Structures are given as structure tokens and as C-alpha cells.
Amino acid sequence: MPAEPPVLEPQFATAEQQRSASVLGMWVFLATEVLLFGGIITAFLATRVFYPHEFERAAGRLNVLIGGINTVVLLASGLGMALAVHAAQKGQRWATLTWLGLTALLGLGFLGLKGYEYFADWRDGLVPRTDGFDPGDVTPGRLTLFMLFYFVLTGLHAVHLSVGLGLVSWLAVRVMRGELPRAGATVAEVVGLYWHFVDVVWIILLPVLYLSGHHEAADLHF
Amino acid sequence: MSTDLEVFPPLRPAPPSEPQAAPPLPGAAVAPSYLTEPHGWASWLFTTDHKRIAILYMVTVTLFFFVGGAAATVIRLNLIAPQGSLVSAELYNKLFTAHGIVMVWFFLIPVIPTVLGNFVLPMMIGAKDLAFPRLNLLSWYVFTAGAVITLTAVLFGGVDSGWTFYPPFSTRSSYTYVVPAAVGIIVTGFSTIMTGLNFVITVHTLRAPGMTWGRLPIFVWSNYATSLIMLLATPVLAAVLALIAVERLAGIGIFDPSLGGDPILFQHLFWFYSHPAVYIMILPGMGVVTELVTCFSRKTLFGYKFVAAASICIAGFGFLVWGHHMFVAGQSLLASIAFSALSYLVAIPSAIKVFNWTATMFRGSIAFEAPMLYAVGFILLFTIGGMSGLFLAALAVDQHVHDTYFIIAHFHFIMVGGMVSAYFGGLHYWWPKMTGRLYSRPWSRLAALLIFAGFFLTFLPQFVLGYLGMPRRYHHYPPEFQVLNVLSSAGASILAVGYVLPFFYLFHSLRWGKPAGPNPWQATGLEWQTASPPPKHNFEQTPVITRGPYEYATGGTDHAR
């Protein structure tokens, strides 16, 4: 790979054509991502219709405190990314790098908290056993099914966030090489679109998974 | 054999070519063809040229076509005798699963977009390449990697759930390799998405000056519509196969009823992908046939706007009919009625295409070259396949023929009679462009006729078998079905000869074929305005387009009639 990619690749006639292809490409890619998450969320919601009682019970045991804090952290990272894209388009190298750094830091913080939450789920007996749940009229197998969807959906989201962190680092390297405002700004725009999409997925997962159950004040702990 | 290599008889002269794309003056430097420059294995394996990537794909999918065909051969041999003449029931289950998986995901879905589409789509719109050439190359590696994973699992381990992976077949049977097969298919799905993404962005951003949406060849429209389906359907397949894999690994029932899951949920998600995927397989074929019919009838396409819009309509309706696979699966009657009605709607854009092809041929000066024979075969076989699909969309008839050989015959008429014919037609049409050589005219026409005859003999008896009640996927059958099964197997042997023949004369043409020249068919498409084989960036200069794609009659005598 060359040290610095060419400004205009041979298949394009103008820089504007190249920029619009990149941005449209990311939008179309995000459409496929909507269908990917959409398929699994549909399966989850259909199963929730079959077993509303058990799923509500299980949702109530998720750690809504960590989930809530993580929501704030991720939304803040989205602000950082928006400011980074704005700075990149203005060609402000150091401002771009600063905001990208903040974005990545908050993204890492989200993943750290998420990892701790998985640990807490295990510690509190939600997975792989179900003895952490109140014994009662619920069927353990259906609680486990909820937890499976919880791990698949949040796990897939975490994978996407990790990819996003990789993209932010790659973008930062290109900004440091001095590719602003032209090629770098397009890359910033594309990476920004992806990052905001991952934010939006979380905004949907939070109510669907965490807020769809009844939480006691005593459960708000780390 | 050199006497077979006749020059194609002159067709009615085409209108003068675009002035911008005139051949270079004598003595001017001619750009080397994409085949010769640069040299070496590495230059092919790391190429970002869409034409070379098309050739890479062609080699790969041809290989898979013969793997899937070998499985079909064993299946047909086994069905010669009622008790099963060749393999055990267990191996038979693995064979029809392998045949379905290989043919659907590693041949039918990729073949026309990645081989013919990759090669000619950028040229048809006057572009130098696809919008993301490195992504295009990556898609080939990802495709090959996914295919190798799945093939290893399917051929050396064995999966016996059928290509549809219905639970609880796929979740409970413990000795099969469902998880690696599913992983390979998910990986292949990424390559499908890359190709679809590339096509959509290319058509949106890389059209040459003057190439308006109303001047796009129908092949481009078809591949555009196909790409939209690839983008929106494939992720759901990834989701549902991932859930199957997770279910098997974790032992928690998402789909398995004995563990509290819902098998119908799987079918909904699976067919939400797999029904649109049927249109991924047929739409590009319709695009190819449109190009062939206009070229070899020497006439403008009848109803261009309707044919173009029909592609998009089929793609759209395709997302709304998945429930017609589940009429007997316990879906609500209301849902079944709705899906049945919506399925009938698909017949409208499909019929628009068939009628417009026929109207295009009407009073044309038709030249029955090999590509046109495939195109005519396509129209006939697709019509039979499509009409039998309407039987299946009717709730009452489906109760009777569901999961019988009737449905096998139905989709083979569309997939093999339609799509494979279209691919062979397109391959014969663009082969001179790809290689710069002409192939044997009599041998190519013989192969087309053999395929057509063999196909009919193979699959027509299966309609009868299904109507009489022979279920699909059975290793043995009652003796009264033997005559029809033997007829079908005999047809398959003719079909096999027809499919192997092109292998020989096309290879022969590479070495001994006559040079094709830029435009051996005197076609009007932009891809024929450059050298055969084309130079790396397709055109010496970016063409400027001033008219529609099928103006065969312009300046001719058709209007004087």
C-alpha cells in the first residue's frame, strides 16, 4: 500500500464524484446494517410476544444502572464525533484530533462498562445459571432465552463499536498525516455516519432490552 | 475443427458508431488489452480491474457449478430405481443438501452479477471501473473463503437439513456440520453485499456524460434492482443463520419447539431473505435476455420504460411474498390469503417482460445465433416455470402439491431453464468481448439445443410426478413412479452433455478462434464500442452518450414498412 493514497482514484472524474460515492456507499451499507439488527430484533420481539411474562421478568433483572450510564457515555461520544467531523471539514487538524480522542475514549469507556456489566450478570446469577431469578411461576428456559437474545444483541453492538474504534484510529492516523481538509474530511464524514449509527442502535436496544421490565430501586447497583 | 469456425453472417448493418469512440487512427498507440497487461499470477490475484475480477469469478463459479452438478448427477442416478440404486438414504440427504447449497449460494446468486455484471456493467455505463475496485477484489476473496468453508463442511462433514436449514432438522441432528456450513454462507453473504453495494454506487455516481437513467441498458437496470435485493435481504440471512448457530452452540431454543422456540419464526426470517433471493437469481437473467432479444431481432426494445420499471417492481414485490412458502406450516389463514394475493401480483411485472420480449421479436429480423437460442429457450422455460408458480401461489392447489416434485420442477424451470440458460446466453454473447475470439458456430448452437431438449426431458416428468404425489427429498419411492423418474434421469444425462460441450469449444476458441473484432454482433451497446478484449480502462476516451441503448432501427428501413 502506498504511503499516501492518491487524492483522486482513476475511476473517478472529479473529487466531488469520489466524495459522493464514498458517502452514498456508507449510507447504503448502513441500510444493510438496519436489516441485520432488524432481523434479530424482530426475532426477539416475536419471542417476547410469545412469552411476555417471562421476558418482562428477565428484563427487570438487567443492570439498568450500568446500561443507563453507558447510554450517556455513548451519546457523549456521538457529540465528540459530530464535533470532530465539523472540525475536519474546516481543516482544523488539532481540533479534529482532540475530538476524535475524546470520542475514542468514551467508546472505550462504554466497552469497559459493558464488560463489567457482563461480569455482574454472571456474578448475580443471571447467566449461565438462572438461580439469580426469583423462583416463582416463570419458566427458567424462557428466562435463558431472553438472556440469549440480550447477549446476541448487545454482543453484536459491541462488535460494531469495536469496529468503530478501529475506524476512528485509522481516521486519526490519516488526519495526522495531513490529509485535511480534502480526503480526510470525506473519511471523517463516512466514519462519523457509521459511529452515529452504532449510537442509534444502542438507543433502540436500551428500551427494548432494559426498560421493558420493571426495575426496583434496590436493584440500582454496580 | 477449424472448418467450424465460420465467420458470422452479416446482420443488418447497425447505425454508425458513436463518433467519440471511433477507432484510433492508424499509427496511433493502442492501449494493451486487459488480458495481456500486466503479466503474471500476482497481477491477476491482486488486480482491481473489474474485467479481471469477472474472470476470477468465472473460474470459481464454474468450478462450483460442476460440484453442484456432480451432486445432482448422483441424485438422478440414485432415483433410477424405486429402492434407490446407488447411495444410502443418509448419503442421499447429504447430497441433495449439498446440491442445493452449492447451486443456490455459490452459483445462481453470484453468477450473472459477478461474472457478466462485473465485466460489462461498468462498460455499459461508460465507466472506467466500479466505484470501489478494491472492495470488488475483496468480495472475490471473501466469496471464495466462505465457499471453501461451506464446501468443506458440506462435502467432508455433511449437512442433511436441506439447503433451507429448517429447525429442528438443523438444530437437533447432532452428527451434521450445520455451524461451519452456516458460517461459510454468512461469510459469502458479505461478498454478496459488497458486490451489490458496488453496483448501486457505480450506477448512481459513475455514469458517463449523457448516460441518463432513461438510457441505461436493461441489463444495468436488472443488476441495479438485483443489488437492492442483495443489500436488503442478505443481512437477514446472516442474522437467522447466526441465530441457528448460536442455538446449536448454546443449546437454548430460539427455534426448536422442544426447547421453547418457534420453528415458524425461523421460516419467516429465512424466507424473508430467501424469497427475495429467488429474484436475485432471476432478475439478472432477465436483463441478459433483454440484451440478447433486441440485438438478435435487430429491433428497439418494445416498451423500454415498462421493462425497466418491471425490474424494480419485481424487486419490491419480492419482499412481500415470503409467506407463500409457509401455507402448510401453520401460518394464519389471513396471512396466507394476503401472501397468496401478493404473490399473484408478481406475475404482472414478470408478464410485462415476457410480452415485451415477444413484441420486440415480432417482425424483427431474427438471427438464431447461439445466444439467441438461449434467449428464446429462456422465454419459453421461464414462462412455464412462472405459470406453474401461480399454481403454487393458489392456497388450495398448494395444499396438494406442497413439498412434491411439482415444486422441484417449478423452480428448476425458473432457475435452470431460466437463469442458467440466461447465463449461458450472456456468456456466449459477451465471450467475443471478453476474449477477443469467436467460438464455433455449429457446436455452440448444438449445445444450446441439447440443453433445451435435455432440460425438457428432465423436468417435465417431474411436474407429473409431483402432481401424482411424489414428495421431494425422498431416497426411494413407490414402483409406479419409476417410468417418469427414468425419463427424468435420461434427460439429465442429455443436459449434462449440453453443459459440458461449451467447456470444450469455448476453450478451443481461446487458441484457435478467429479474432472477433470490436463488435461481432453489430450491437449498439457501449461495451461494443471499444476493442475486444478491451484495454484496462475500457475506453480510449470517456464516451459521451447521445441516444438510447437499443437504437437498432435508427436510419434503417424498419419505419418504411
mmCIF file of N, CA, C and O in Angstrom, chain A residues 149-198:
data_model
loop_
_atom_site.group_PDB
_atom_site.id
_atom_site.type_symbol
_atom_site.label_atom_id
_atom_site.label_comp_id
_atom_site.label_asym_id
_atom_site.label_seq_id
_atom_site.Cartn_x
_atom_site.Cartn_y
_atom_site.Cartn_z
ATOM 1 N N PHE A 149 -30.887 -13.660 23.830
ATOM 2 C CA PHE A 149 -31.098 -12.516 22.934
ATOM 3 C C PHE A 149 -30.327 -11.295 23.429
ATOM 4 O O PHE A 149 -29.759 -10.539 22.638
ATOM 5 N N TYR A 150 -30.325 -11.106 24.768
ATOM 6 C CA TYR A 150 -29.596 -9.968 25.329
ATOM 7 C C TYR A 150 -28.122 -10.043 24.954
ATOM 8 O O TYR A 150 -27.525 -9.054 24.519
ATOM 9 N N PHE A 151 -27.532 -11.219 25.067
ATOM 10 C CA PHE A 151 -26.100 -11.341 24.751
ATOM 11 C C PHE A 151 -25.857 -11.216 23.250
ATOM 12 O O PHE A 151 -24.877 -10.595 22.826
ATOM 13 N N VAL A 152 -26.741 -11.785 22.438
ATOM 14 C CA VAL A 152 -26.542 -11.682 20.980
ATOM 15 C C VAL A 152 -26.624 -10.221 20.547
ATOM 16 O O VAL A 152 -25.753 -9.716 19.821
ATOM 17 N N LEU A 153 -27.654 -9.517 21.038
ATOM 18 C CA LEU A 153 -27.857 -8.138 20.565
ATOM 19 C C LEU A 153 -26.781 -7.196 21.104
ATOM 20 O O LEU A 153 -26.175 -6.425 20.350
ATOM 21 N N THR A 154 -26.526 -7.242 22.421
ATOM 22 C CA THR A 154 -25.508 -6.330 22.954
ATOM 23 C C THR A 154 -24.119 -6.740 22.467
ATOM 24 O O THR A 154 -23.267 -5.884 22.248
ATOM 25 N N GLY A 155 -23.913 -8.063 22.268
ATOM 26 C CA GLY A 155 -22.613 -8.514 21.775
ATOM 27 C C GLY A 155 -22.368 -8.015 20.358
ATOM 28 O O GLY A 155 -21.285 -7.516 20.031
ATOM 29 N N LEU A 156 -23.389 -8.129 19.516
ATOM 30 C CA LEU A 156 -23.254 -7.645 18.134
ATOM 31 C C LEU A 156 -23.014 -6.136 18.123
ATOM 32 O O LEU A 156 -22.203 -5.621 17.345
ATOM 33 N N HIS A 157 -23.699 -5.437 19.043
ATOM 34 C CA HIS A 157 -23.485 -3.994 19.141
ATOM 35 C C HIS A 157 -22.052 -3.688 19.567
ATOM 36 O O HIS A 157 -21.401 -2.793 19.009
ATOM 37 N N ALA A 158 -21.545 -4.458 20.517
ATOM 38 C CA ALA A 158 -20.169 -4.228 20.991
ATOM 39 C C ALA A 158 -19.161 -4.499 19.876
ATOM 40 O O ALA A 158 -18.163 -3.778 19.745
ATOM 41 N N VAL A 159 -19.432 -5.526 19.061
ATOM 42 C CA VAL A 159 -18.540 -5.798 17.927
ATOM 43 C C VAL A 159 -18.526 -4.590 16.987
ATOM 44 O O VAL A 159 -17.464 -4.144 16.524
ATOM 45 N N HIS A 160 -19.707 -4.042 16.732
ATOM 46 C CA HIS A 160 -19.785 -2.881 15.848
ATOM 47 C C HIS A 160 -19.051 -1.682 16.446
ATOM 48 O O HIS A 160 -18.390 -0.925 15.734
ATOM 49 N N LEU A 161 -19.181 -1.520 17.770
ATOM 50 C CA LEU A 161 -18.491 -0.396 18.401
ATOM 51 C C LEU A 161 -16.975 -0.585 18.314
ATOM 52 O O LEU A 161 -16.231 0.375 18.094
ATOM 53 N N SER A 162 -16.515 -1.845 18.448
ATOM 54 C CA SER A 162 -15.076 -2.103 18.334
ATOM 55 C C SER A 162 -14.584 -1.764 16.939
ATOM 56 O O SER A 162 -13.507 -1.169 16.778
ATOM 57 N N VAL A 163 -15.359 -2.141 15.931
ATOM 58 C CA VAL A 163 -15.002 -1.767 14.548
ATOM 59 C C VAL A 163 -14.941 -0.244 14.448
ATOM 60 O O VAL A 163 -14.025 0.325 13.832
ATOM 61 N N GLY A 164 -15.913 0.428 15.083
ATOM 62 C CA GLY A 164 -15.928 1.888 15.060
ATOM 63 C C GLY A 164 -14.666 2.469 15.672
ATOM 64 O O GLY A 164 -14.100 3.438 15.148
ATOM 65 N N LEU A 165 -14.205 1.865 16.765
ATOM 66 C CA LEU A 165 -12.964 2.353 17.388
ATOM 67 C C LEU A 165 -11.796 2.196 16.429
ATOM 68 O O LEU A 165 -10.931 3.081 16.326
ATOM 69 N N GLY A 166 -11.769 1.062 15.719
ATOM 70 C CA GLY A 166 -10.721 0.865 14.728
ATOM 71 C C GLY A 166 -10.776 1.937 13.646
ATOM 72 O O GLY A 166 -9.738 2.497 13.256
ATOM 73 N N LEU A 167 -11.982 2.246 13.200
ATOM 74 C CA LEU A 167 -12.135 3.261 12.152
ATOM 75 C C LEU A 167 -11.692 4.633 12.650
ATOM 76 O O LEU A 167 -11.046 5.394 11.919
ATOM 77 N N VAL A 168 -12.030 4.951 13.918
ATOM 78 C CA VAL A 168 -11.633 6.247 14.470
ATOM 79 C C VAL A 168 -10.110 6.347 14.530
ATOM 80 O O VAL A 168 -9.518 7.374 14.180
ATOM 81 N N SER A 169 -9.463 5.253 14.932
ATOM 82 C CA SER A 169 -7.994 5.281 14.995
ATOM 83 C C SER A 169 -7.401 5.475 13.608
ATOM 84 O O SER A 169 -6.461 6.254 13.414
ATOM 85 N N TRP A 170 -7.969 4.744 12.630
ATOM 86 C CA TRP A 170 -7.478 4.852 11.244
ATOM 87 C C TRP A 170 -7.652 6.278 10.732
ATOM 88 O O TRP A 170 -6.755 6.853 10.108
ATOM 89 N N LEU A 171 -8.815 6.870 11.046
ATOM 90 C CA LEU A 171 -9.074 8.252 10.638
ATOM 91 C C LEU A 171 -8.063 9.190 11.288
ATOM 92 O O LEU A 171 -7.520 10.096 10.636
ATOM 93 N N ALA A 172 -7.780 8.958 12.588
ATOM 94 C CA ALA A 172 -6.830 9.824 13.291
ATOM 95 C C ALA A 172 -5.459 9.763 12.636
ATOM 96 O O ALA A 172 -4.782 10.781 12.483
ATOM 97 N N VAL A 173 -5.053 8.552 12.215
ATOM 98 C CA VAL A 173 -3.752 8.417 11.548
ATOM 99 C C VAL A 173 -3.743 9.240 10.261
ATOM 100 O O VAL A 173 -2.788 9.964 9.969
ATOM 101 N N ARG A 174 -4.816 9.164 9.506
ATOM 102 C CA ARG A 174 -4.860 9.915 8.247
ATOM 103 C C ARG A 174 -4.863 11.419 8.496
ATOM 104 O O ARG A 174 -4.268 12.175 7.717
ATOM 105 N N VAL A 175 -5.544 11.833 9.574
ATOM 106 C CA VAL A 175 -5.535 13.272 9.884
ATOM 107 C C VAL A 175 -4.125 13.702 10.277
ATOM 108 O O VAL A 175 -3.640 14.759 9.870
ATOM 109 N N MET A 176 -3.443 12.859 11.050
ATOM 110 C CA MET A 176 -2.075 13.210 11.468
ATOM 111 C C MET A 176 -1.139 13.300 10.281
ATOM 112 O O MET A 176 -0.203 14.077 10.281
ATOM 113 N N ARG A 177 -1.415 12.464 9.231
ATOM 114 C CA ARG A 177 -0.584 12.531 8.033
ATOM 115 C C ARG A 177 -0.849 13.785 7.220
ATOM 116 O O ARG A 177 -0.225 14.002 6.186
ATOM 117 N N GLY A 178 -1.852 14.563 7.642
ATOM 118 C CA GLY A 178 -2.107 15.818 6.965
ATOM 119 C C GLY A 178 -3.016 15.705 5.763
ATOM 120 O O GLY A 178 -2.794 16.363 4.748
ATOM 121 N N GLU A 179 -4.036 14.850 5.851
ATOM 122 C CA GLU A 179 -4.922 14.708 4.705
ATOM 123 C C GLU A 179 -6.132 15.642 4.781
ATOM 124 O O GLU A 179 -7.084 15.485 4.033
ATOM 125 N N LEU A 180 -6.116 16.577 5.723
ATOM 126 C CA LEU A 180 -7.222 17.530 5.800
ATOM 127 C C LEU A 180 -6.968 18.672 4.831
ATOM 128 O O LEU A 180 -5.824 18.977 4.548
ATOM 129 N N PRO A 181 -7.977 19.353 4.321
ATOM 130 C CA PRO A 181 -9.386 19.049 4.568
ATOM 131 C C PRO A 181 -9.984 18.119 3.522
ATOM 132 O O PRO A 181 -11.138 17.760 3.677
ATOM 133 N N ARG A 182 -9.221 17.726 2.485
ATOM 134 C CA ARG A 182 -9.902 17.096 1.345
ATOM 135 C C ARG A 182 -10.243 15.635 1.594
ATOM 136 O O ARG A 182 -11.378 15.313 1.963
ATOM 137 N N ALA A 183 -9.293 14.714 1.390
ATOM 138 C CA ALA A 183 -9.617 13.298 1.543
ATOM 139 C C ALA A 183 -10.033 13.002 2.985
ATOM 140 O O ALA A 183 -10.974 12.253 3.242
ATOM 141 N N GLY A 184 -9.313 13.630 3.937
ATOM 142 C CA GLY A 184 -9.579 13.363 5.343
ATOM 143 C C GLY A 184 -10.992 13.736 5.740
ATOM 144 O O GLY A 184 -11.629 13.037 6.538
ATOM 145 N N ALA A 185 -11.499 14.835 5.191
ATOM 146 C CA ALA A 185 -12.840 15.273 5.562
ATOM 147 C C ALA A 185 -13.884 14.272 5.088
ATOM 148 O O ALA A 185 -14.860 13.995 5.790
ATOM 149 N N THR A 186 -13.674 13.704 3.885
ATOM 150 C CA THR A 186 -14.615 12.688 3.402
ATOM 151 C C THR A 186 -14.582 11.465 4.301
ATOM 152 O O THR A 186 -15.621 10.919 4.672
ATOM 153 N N VAL A 187 -13.360 11.026 4.645
ATOM 154 C CA VAL A 187 -13.245 9.862 5.527
ATOM 155 C C VAL A 187 -13.920 10.160 6.863
ATOM 156 O O VAL A 187 -14.646 9.320 7.417
ATOM 157 N N ALA A 188 -13.709 11.384 7.391
ATOM 158 C CA ALA A 188 -14.319 11.747 8.668
ATOM 159 C C ALA A 188 -15.838 11.668 8.561
ATOM 160 O O ALA A 188 -16.519 11.147 9.457
ATOM 161 N N GLU A 189 -16.379 12.140 7.450
ATOM 162 C CA GLU A 189 -17.825 12.117 7.261
ATOM 163 C C GLU A 189 -18.354 10.680 7.259
ATOM 164 O O GLU A 189 -19.363 10.366 7.905
ATOM 165 N N VAL A 190 -17.620 9.814 6.554
ATOM 166 C CA VAL A 190 -18.060 8.422 6.430
ATOM 167 C C VAL A 190 -17.960 7.710 7.783
ATOM 168 O O VAL A 190 -18.897 7.012 8.213
ATOM 169 N N VAL A 191 -16.826 7.896 8.468
ATOM 170 C CA VAL A 191 -16.661 7.264 9.778
ATOM 171 C C VAL A 191 -17.703 7.806 10.754
ATOM 172 O O VAL A 191 -18.271 7.069 11.562
ATOM 173 N N GLY A 192 -17.975 9.107 10.648
ATOM 174 C CA GLY A 192 -18.977 9.717 11.523
ATOM 175 C C GLY A 192 -20.344 9.093 11.340
ATOM 176 O O GLY A 192 -21.034 8.779 12.313
ATOM 177 N N LEU A 193 -20.724 8.852 10.081
ATOM 178 C CA LEU A 193 -22.018 8.212 9.813
ATOM 179 C C LEU A 193 -22.108 6.860 10.513
ATOM 180 O O LEU A 193 -23.106 6.540 11.157
ATOM 181 N N TYR A 194 -21.019 6.095 10.383
ATOM 182 C CA TYR A 194 -21.009 4.766 10.995
ATOM 183 C C TYR A 194 -21.136 4.872 12.510
ATOM 184 O O TYR A 194 -21.922 4.162 13.146
ATOM 185 N N TRP A 195 -20.368 5.801 13.107
ATOM 186 C CA TRP A 195 -20.368 5.933 14.561
ATOM 187 C C TRP A 195 -21.771 6.301 15.066
ATOM 188 O O TRP A 195 -22.260 5.727 16.047
ATOM 189 N N HIS A 196 -22.409 7.227 14.385
ATOM 190 C CA HIS A 196 -23.743 7.637 14.825
ATOM 191 C C HIS A 196 -24.739 6.484 14.677
ATOM 192 O O HIS A 196 -25.644 6.337 15.492
ATOM 193 N N PHE A 197 -24.537 5.665 13.651
ATOM 194 C CA PHE A 197 -25.429 4.515 13.502
ATOM 195 C C PHE A 197 -25.312 3.592 14.710
ATOM 196 O O PHE A 197 -26.311 3.123 15.258
ATOM 197 N N VAL A 198 -24.069 3.349 15.152
ATOM 198 C CA VAL A 198 -23.877 2.458 16.295
ATOM 199 C C VAL A 198 -24.531 3.072 17.541
ATOM 200 O O VAL A 198 -25.120 2.362 18.367
#
